[in-house]
mmCIF file of C-alpha atoms in Angstrom:
data_model
loop_
_atom_site.group_PDB
_atom_site.id
_atom_site.type_symbol
_atom_site.label_atom_id
_atom_site.label_comp_id
_atom_site.label_asym_id
_atom_site.label_seq_id
_atom_site.Cartn_x
_atom_site.Cartn_y
_atom_site.Cartn_z
ATOM 1 C CA ALA A 1288 0.010 -0.050 -0.009
ATOM 2 C CA GLU A 1289 2.793 2.400 0.851
ATOM 3 C CA LEU A 1290 4.595 1.782 -2.497
ATOM 4 C CA LEU A 1291 1.391 2.345 -4.418
ATOM 5 C CA GLY A 1292 0.781 5.545 -2.563
ATOM 6 C CA GLN A 1293 4.238 6.813 -3.508
ATOM 7 C CA ALA A 1294 4.207 5.670 -7.134
ATOM 8 C CA ALA A 1295 3.265 8.098 -9.903
ATOM 9 C CA LEU A 1296 1.015 5.599 -11.608
ATOM 10 C CA PRO A 1297 -0.442 6.307 -15.043
ATOM 11 C CA ARG A 1298 -3.824 8.005 -14.792
ATOM 12 C CA GLU A 1299 -5.484 5.121 -16.457
ATOM 13 C CA ALA A 1300 -4.148 2.602 -13.854
ATOM 14 C CA GLU A 1301 -6.717 0.647 -11.918
ATOM 15 C CA VAL A 1302 -5.572 -0.515 -8.522
ATOM 16 C CA LEU A 1303 -7.248 -3.571 -6.968
ATOM 17 C CA GLY A 1304 -6.257 -4.099 -3.383
ATOM 18 C CA PRO A 1305 -4.118 -4.351 -1.469
ATOM 19 C CA VAL A 1306 -5.561 -7.347 0.285
ATOM 20 C CA PRO A 1307 -3.907 -9.375 3.053
ATOM 21 C CA LEU A 1308 -2.821 -12.857 2.073
ATOM 22 C CA PRO A 1309 -3.540 -15.805 4.461
ATOM 23 C CA VAL A 1310 -0.682 -16.534 6.829
ATOM 24 C CA THR A 1311 0.852 -19.921 5.997
ATOM 25 C CA ALA A 1312 0.956 -22.251 9.002
ATOM 26 C CA PRO A 1313 4.397 -23.756 9.892
ATOM 27 C CA GLY A 1314 4.992 -27.079 8.428
ATOM 28 C CA ARG A 1315 2.418 -26.678 5.608
ATOM 29 C CA PRO A 1316 3.611 -26.732 1.940
ATOM 30 C CA ARG A 1317 3.914 -23.331 0.224
ATOM 31 C CA ARG A 1318 2.648 -22.607 -3.277
ATOM 32 C CA PRO A 1319 4.847 -20.304 -5.487
ATOM 33 C CA GLY A 1320 4.160 -16.652 -4.383
ATOM 34 C CA ASP A 1321 2.911 -17.550 -0.928
ATOM 35 C CA PRO A 1322 4.511 -15.875 2.052
ATOM 36 C CA PRO A 1323 6.844 -17.871 4.305
ATOM 37 C CA ALA A 1324 5.343 -19.483 7.276
ATOM 38 C CA GLY A 1325 4.199 -16.952 9.876
ATOM 39 C CA GLU A 1326 4.708 -13.869 7.678
ATOM 40 C CA GLN A 1327 1.830 -11.503 6.775
ATOM 41 C CA TRP A 1328 1.964 -10.216 3.206
ATOM 42 C CA GLU A 1329 -0.383 -8.007 1.226
ATOM 43 C CA ARG A 1330 -1.018 -8.292 -2.564
ATOM 44 C CA ALA A 1331 -2.273 -5.663 -4.965
ATOM 45 C CA LEU A 1332 -3.009 -5.883 -8.709
ATOM 46 C CA VAL A 1333 -2.615 -2.888 -10.957
ATOM 47 C CA ARG A 1334 -4.147 -2.944 -14.377
ATOM 48 C CA VAL A 1335 -3.481 -0.662 -17.264
ATOM 49 C CA PRO A 1336 -4.779 -0.720 -20.864
ATOM 50 C CA PRO A 1337 -2.515 -2.092 -23.599
ATOM 51 C CA GLY A 1338 0.229 0.306 -24.405
ATOM 52 C CA SER A 1339 0.642 1.676 -20.849
ATOM 53 C CA GLY A 1340 2.685 -1.215 -19.457
ATOM 54 C CA ALA A 1341 6.022 0.473 -19.863
ATOM 55 C CA ALA A 1342 4.769 3.619 -18.000
ATOM 56 C CA LEU A 1343 3.406 1.479 -15.161
ATOM 57 C CA ALA A 1344 6.611 -0.540 -14.929
ATOM 58 C CA SER A 1345 8.688 2.652 -14.853
ATOM 59 C CA ALA A 1346 6.539 4.194 -12.124
ATOM 60 C CA LEU A 1347 6.742 1.070 -9.900
ATOM 61 C CA LYS A 1348 10.508 0.769 -10.403
ATOM 62 C CA THR A 1349 11.043 4.480 -9.514
ATOM 63 C CA ALA A 1350 8.928 4.165 -6.357
ATOM 64 C CA GLN A 1351 10.678 0.941 -5.377
ATOM 65 C CA VAL A 1352 14.207 2.439 -5.842
ATOM 66 C CA ALA A 1353 13.147 5.418 -3.717
ATOM 67 C CA ARG A 1354 11.966 3.177 -0.924
ATOM 68 C CA LEU A 1355 15.191 1.111 -1.075
ATOM 69 C CA THR A 1356 17.424 4.225 -0.955
ATOM 70 C CA ARG A 1357 15.502 5.680 2.001
ATOM 71 C CA ARG A 1358 15.303 2.219 3.656
ATOM 72 C CA GLU A 1359 11.563 2.596 4.088
ATOM 73 C CA GLY A 1360 9.265 -0.313 5.114
ATOM 74 C CA PRO A 1361 9.475 -3.943 4.323
ATOM 75 C CA ALA A 1362 10.693 -5.347 0.973
ATOM 76 C CA VAL A 1363 8.272 -5.107 -1.952
ATOM 77 C CA HIS A 1364 8.235 -7.708 -4.735
ATOM 78 C CA ILE A 1365 6.847 -6.630 -8.149
ATOM 79 C CA ARG A 1366 5.781 -9.020 -10.861
ATOM 80 C CA VAL A 1367 5.001 -7.621 -14.228
ATOM 81 C CA ASP A 1368 2.656 -9.693 -16.529
ATOM 82 C CA PRO A 1369 2.660 -12.767 -14.161
ATOM 83 C CA PRO A 1370 1.400 -15.978 -15.686
ATOM 84 C CA ASP A 1371 -0.960 -16.233 -12.673
ATOM 85 C CA ILE A 1372 -2.278 -13.918 -9.939
ATOM 86 C CA GLY A 1373 -2.996 -16.627 -7.391
#
């Protein structure tokens, strides 16, 4: 949520979420993209029309670099055009 608030998203971007992911119990198998056991993660989906993907990727990368250099908040993982959104 913090990253999305800081990002200069394209005006046509549609943000769905963030929503909390279920916490994985210790000892249970993890699916790809699930948080490690005991960790609480959030997930958001940002949609843009065709042709705006590069602008979205650039905005998210810029916001992520700014967070990393200021050492703000927890790590953020960004997936562009994922094969699934689990």
